């Protein structure tokens, strides 16, 4: 009898079991990351060939070569075979040099916002898993930075997938009070947003990382409202916009990877945003889920407007993701969405491809993949697809700036 009771007492509880498995997985993820990013366990960005740089800058490769010979602006390194290679930081130095040297073409070389141009805050949202929300955010961030813009990426999702894409494992690399929660919390531990912004390995992109402490904001906000944090910039749906405003002069675009639910954090993102990107996987169950998301979002937006919030977005666009153009039902759904939402659906779509899946396994975007990592044709098709989507978004940003 006693032996039977003892064995019952030693049975692992569900909470203990899940906690143990979480710790085991975390340790393995940390080990994998250290192997991938030796010796400093940090991500680094690839370099660019002269041909790639010339294409990005819109100049002849011979012009770039002559600039290098003349010692103009950034001086590239040389590989053993004599080829010149540039870092993204050097490319941005070249942009600034050419913009100064050719003022009539300055906006082509350096398309950053000018005095009077409105900071663009783009929230990427959907509460259906698998809609490629984080993948869309990270590819857009990388694309904008490669084209010379200054980007702040804010990970608002407690699952911290965006942070992981930038090389931060939330339970190891993001300590307590080091997320956006630190800047919008309601107590005396609140910190300026500048103190939680991190530079990344990707020149031109800064990051506010995430971890599970973001859930504290969801738990504390109802009590804060009850205690009187319900006026002016202190009200929950204005807090994110207020802290972004503190650093707005440092950036051209702020990207917010919103959490996959309509909580207080997402409502703050909707209010802070000047534009919304809603990702859609064109499958019937995903579209039905998105319909519920839109209905709930519109109801909550009306509640915010009744409380004095102003929700005016420069553009709202739907992004078709993981699209298989050879799948008949998917094609029918895309056709339906375009007939209903017209130009609000981006004309290009992100195709479903093993290249994006392979990049995701390595915590990379397509812009970081080496040519030998996946098939050349596969990578090129994937890049063409993602480039087309991001190019259209950049054009929307430029239109807001009157370009």
mmCIF file of N, CA and C in Angstrom, residues 104-157:
data_model
loop_
_atom_site.group_PDB
_atom_site.id
_atom_site.type_symbol
_atom_site.label_atom_id
_atom_site.label_comp_id
_atom_site.label_asym_id
_atom_site.label_seq_id
_atom_site.Cartn_x
_atom_site.Cartn_y
_atom_site.Cartn_z
ATOM 1 N N UNK A 104 20.598 65.980 -58.078
ATOM 2 C CA UNK A 104 19.372 65.820 -58.872
ATOM 3 C C UNK A 104 18.830 64.399 -58.780
ATOM 4 N N UNK A 105 19.704 63.434 -58.459
ATOM 5 C CA UNK A 105 19.295 62.027 -58.351
ATOM 6 C C UNK A 105 19.317 61.539 -56.902
ATOM 7 N N UNK A 106 19.380 62.472 -55.959
ATOM 8 C CA UNK A 106 19.574 62.103 -54.553
ATOM 9 C C UNK A 106 18.506 61.139 -54.052
ATOM 10 N N UNK A 107 17.261 61.374 -54.434
ATOM 11 C CA UNK A 107 16.177 60.518 -53.943
ATOM 12 C C UNK A 107 16.240 59.114 -54.530
ATOM 13 N N UNK A 108 16.860 58.986 -55.685
ATOM 14 C CA UNK A 108 17.016 57.660 -56.269
ATOM 15 C C UNK A 108 18.078 56.867 -55.515
ATOM 16 N N UNK A 109 19.158 57.553 -55.148
ATOM 17 C CA UNK A 109 20.230 56.867 -54.433
ATOM 18 C C UNK A 109 19.890 56.649 -52.957
ATOM 19 N N UNK A 110 19.236 57.612 -52.352
ATOM 20 C CA UNK A 110 18.982 57.567 -50.915
ATOM 21 C C UNK A 110 17.521 57.942 -50.665
ATOM 22 N N UNK A 111 16.609 56.976 -50.768
ATOM 23 C CA UNK A 111 15.177 57.289 -50.749
ATOM 24 C C UNK A 111 14.592 57.473 -49.344
ATOM 25 N N UNK A 112 15.401 57.979 -48.427
ATOM 26 C CA UNK A 112 14.903 58.191 -47.069
ATOM 27 C C UNK A 112 13.928 59.352 -47.035
ATOM 28 N N UNK A 113 13.139 59.402 -45.969
ATOM 29 C CA UNK A 113 12.171 60.492 -45.868
ATOM 30 C C UNK A 113 12.898 61.803 -45.608
ATOM 31 N N UNK A 114 12.312 62.849 -46.133
ATOM 32 C CA UNK A 114 12.870 64.192 -45.990
ATOM 33 C C UNK A 114 12.072 64.955 -44.936
ATOM 34 N N UNK A 115 12.565 66.114 -44.495
ATOM 35 C CA UNK A 115 11.795 66.924 -43.545
ATOM 36 C C UNK A 115 10.375 67.165 -44.060
ATOM 37 N N UNK A 116 9.411 66.891 -43.216
ATOM 38 C CA UNK A 116 8.009 67.027 -43.608
ATOM 39 C C UNK A 116 7.379 65.722 -44.047
ATOM 40 N N UNK A 117 8.206 64.727 -44.418
ATOM 41 C CA UNK A 117 7.667 63.411 -44.781
ATOM 42 C C UNK A 117 7.213 62.682 -43.518
ATOM 43 N N UNK A 118 6.099 62.012 -43.635
ATOM 44 C CA UNK A 118 5.489 61.338 -42.489
ATOM 45 C C UNK A 118 6.174 60.002 -42.193
ATOM 46 N N UNK A 119 6.531 59.799 -40.934
ATOM 47 C CA UNK A 119 7.047 58.497 -40.530
ATOM 48 C C UNK A 119 6.018 57.425 -40.871
ATOM 49 N N UNK A 120 6.474 56.369 -41.522
ATOM 50 C CA UNK A 120 5.575 55.281 -41.861
ATOM 51 C C UNK A 120 5.680 54.168 -40.815
ATOM 52 N N UNK A 121 4.562 53.867 -40.178
ATOM 53 C CA UNK A 121 4.487 52.801 -39.178
ATOM 54 C C UNK A 121 3.551 51.738 -39.747
ATOM 55 N N UNK A 122 4.111 50.612 -40.124
ATOM 56 C CA UNK A 122 3.347 49.567 -40.793
ATOM 57 C C UNK A 122 3.163 48.387 -39.852
ATOM 58 N N UNK A 123 1.916 48.078 -39.525
ATOM 59 C CA UNK A 123 1.611 46.916 -38.696
ATOM 60 C C UNK A 123 1.248 45.744 -39.605
ATOM 61 N N UNK A 124 1.889 44.620 -39.372
ATOM 62 C CA UNK A 124 1.597 43.395 -40.123
ATOM 63 C C UNK A 124 0.767 42.502 -39.202
ATOM 64 N N UNK A 125 -0.455 42.197 -39.637
ATOM 65 C CA UNK A 125 -1.408 41.576 -38.706
ATOM 66 C C UNK A 125 -2.185 40.436 -39.345
ATOM 67 N N UNK A 126 -2.604 39.511 -38.518
ATOM 68 C CA UNK A 126 -3.572 38.454 -38.782
ATOM 69 C C UNK A 126 -3.529 37.536 -37.573
ATOM 70 N N UNK A 127 -4.670 36.992 -37.159
ATOM 71 C CA UNK A 127 -4.580 36.082 -36.025
ATOM 72 C C UNK A 127 -4.694 34.617 -36.419
ATOM 73 N N UNK A 128 -4.543 34.332 -37.697
ATOM 74 C CA UNK A 128 -4.527 32.939 -38.155
ATOM 75 C C UNK A 128 -3.079 32.484 -38.291
ATOM 76 N N UNK A 129 -2.700 31.437 -37.568
ATOM 77 C CA UNK A 129 -1.359 30.905 -37.701
ATOM 78 C C UNK A 129 -1.100 30.405 -39.117
ATOM 79 N N UNK A 130 0.142 30.512 -39.558
ATOM 80 C CA UNK A 130 0.503 30.027 -40.880
ATOM 81 C C UNK A 130 0.263 31.010 -42.002
ATOM 82 N N UNK A 131 -0.088 32.261 -41.660
ATOM 83 C CA UNK A 131 -0.327 33.259 -42.704
ATOM 84 C C UNK A 131 0.958 33.968 -43.121
ATOM 85 N N UNK A 132 2.101 33.553 -42.549
ATOM 86 C CA UNK A 132 3.419 34.107 -42.901
ATOM 87 C C UNK A 132 3.576 35.557 -42.464
ATOM 88 N N UNK A 133 3.002 35.890 -41.329
ATOM 89 C CA UNK A 133 3.060 37.261 -40.824
ATOM 90 C C UNK A 133 4.495 37.680 -40.514
ATOM 91 N N UNK A 134 5.197 36.852 -39.740
ATOM 92 C CA UNK A 134 6.576 37.196 -39.383
ATOM 93 C C UNK A 134 7.487 37.122 -40.596
ATOM 94 N N UNK A 135 7.294 36.127 -41.446
ATOM 95 C CA UNK A 135 8.096 36.004 -42.665
ATOM 96 C C UNK A 135 7.934 37.245 -43.534
ATOM 97 N N UNK A 136 6.693 37.725 -43.661
ATOM 98 C CA UNK A 136 6.430 38.946 -44.437
ATOM 99 C C UNK A 136 7.140 40.146 -43.808
ATOM 100 N N UNK A 137 7.094 40.244 -42.480
ATOM 101 C CA UNK A 137 7.711 41.375 -41.785
ATOM 102 C C UNK A 137 9.216 41.387 -41.977
ATOM 103 N N UNK A 138 9.859 40.242 -41.781
ATOM 104 C CA UNK A 138 11.314 40.221 -41.849
ATOM 105 C C UNK A 138 11.807 40.459 -43.276
ATOM 106 N N UNK A 139 11.105 39.922 -44.266
ATOM 107 C CA UNK A 139 11.518 40.164 -45.653
ATOM 108 C C UNK A 139 11.333 41.625 -46.032
ATOM 109 N N UNK A 140 10.268 42.249 -45.563
ATOM 110 C CA UNK A 140 10.064 43.662 -45.853
ATOM 111 C C UNK A 140 11.128 44.505 -45.167
ATOM 112 N N UNK A 141 11.446 44.184 -43.922
ATOM 113 C CA UNK A 141 12.486 44.925 -43.197
ATOM 114 C C UNK A 141 13.816 44.842 -43.939
ATOM 115 N N UNK A 142 14.193 43.635 -44.354
ATOM 116 C CA UNK A 142 15.461 43.453 -45.053
ATOM 117 C C UNK A 142 15.470 44.180 -46.390
ATOM 118 N N UNK A 143 14.370 44.088 -47.123
ATOM 119 C CA UNK A 143 14.280 44.742 -48.431
ATOM 120 C C UNK A 143 14.437 46.259 -48.293
ATOM 121 N N UNK A 144 13.729 46.845 -47.341
ATOM 122 C CA UNK A 144 13.791 48.292 -47.164
ATOM 123 C C UNK A 144 15.198 48.730 -46.764
ATOM 124 N N UNK A 145 15.848 47.957 -45.889
ATOM 125 C CA UNK A 145 17.203 48.306 -45.464
ATOM 126 C C UNK A 145 18.191 48.176 -46.609
ATOM 127 N N UNK A 146 18.047 47.129 -47.414
ATOM 128 C CA UNK A 146 18.934 46.948 -48.570
ATOM 129 C C UNK A 146 18.795 48.119 -49.542
ATOM 130 N N UNK A 147 17.606 48.724 -49.581
ATOM 131 C CA UNK A 147 17.381 49.848 -50.486
ATOM 132 C C UNK A 147 17.596 51.203 -49.806
ATOM 133 N N UNK A 148 18.258 51.190 -48.658
ATOM 134 C CA UNK A 148 18.754 52.432 -48.077
ATOM 135 C C UNK A 148 17.886 53.072 -47.019
ATOM 136 N N UNK A 149 16.780 52.459 -46.632
ATOM 137 C CA UNK A 149 15.918 53.076 -45.624
ATOM 138 C C UNK A 149 16.344 52.649 -44.211
ATOM 139 N N UNK A 150 16.018 53.507 -43.248
ATOM 140 C CA UNK A 150 16.302 53.222 -41.836
ATOM 141 C C UNK A 150 15.042 52.626 -41.213
ATOM 142 N N UNK A 151 15.179 51.414 -40.685
ATOM 143 C CA UNK A 151 14.019 50.639 -40.244
ATOM 144 C C UNK A 151 14.127 50.313 -38.756
ATOM 145 N N UNK A 152 13.022 50.496 -38.044
ATOM 146 C CA UNK A 152 12.890 49.988 -36.685
ATOM 147 C C UNK A 152 11.863 48.868 -36.717
ATOM 148 N N UNK A 153 12.267 47.670 -36.317
ATOM 149 C CA UNK A 153 11.356 46.532 -36.256
ATOM 150 C C UNK A 153 10.972 46.301 -34.795
ATOM 151 N N UNK A 154 9.672 46.263 -34.527
ATOM 152 C CA UNK A 154 9.186 46.036 -33.172
ATOM 153 C C UNK A 154 8.480 44.691 -33.131
ATOM 154 N N UNK A 155 9.024 43.783 -32.330
ATOM 155 C CA UNK A 155 8.399 42.475 -32.157
ATOM 156 C C UNK A 155 7.380 42.605 -31.029
ATOM 157 N N UNK A 156 6.113 42.535 -31.399
ATOM 158 C CA UNK A 156 5.037 42.707 -30.427
ATOM 159 C C UNK A 156 4.399 41.360 -30.057
ATOM 160 N N UNK A 157 4.961 40.287 -30.582
ATOM 161 C CA UNK A 157 4.404 38.955 -30.369
ATOM 162 C C UNK A 157 5.179 38.248 -29.261
#
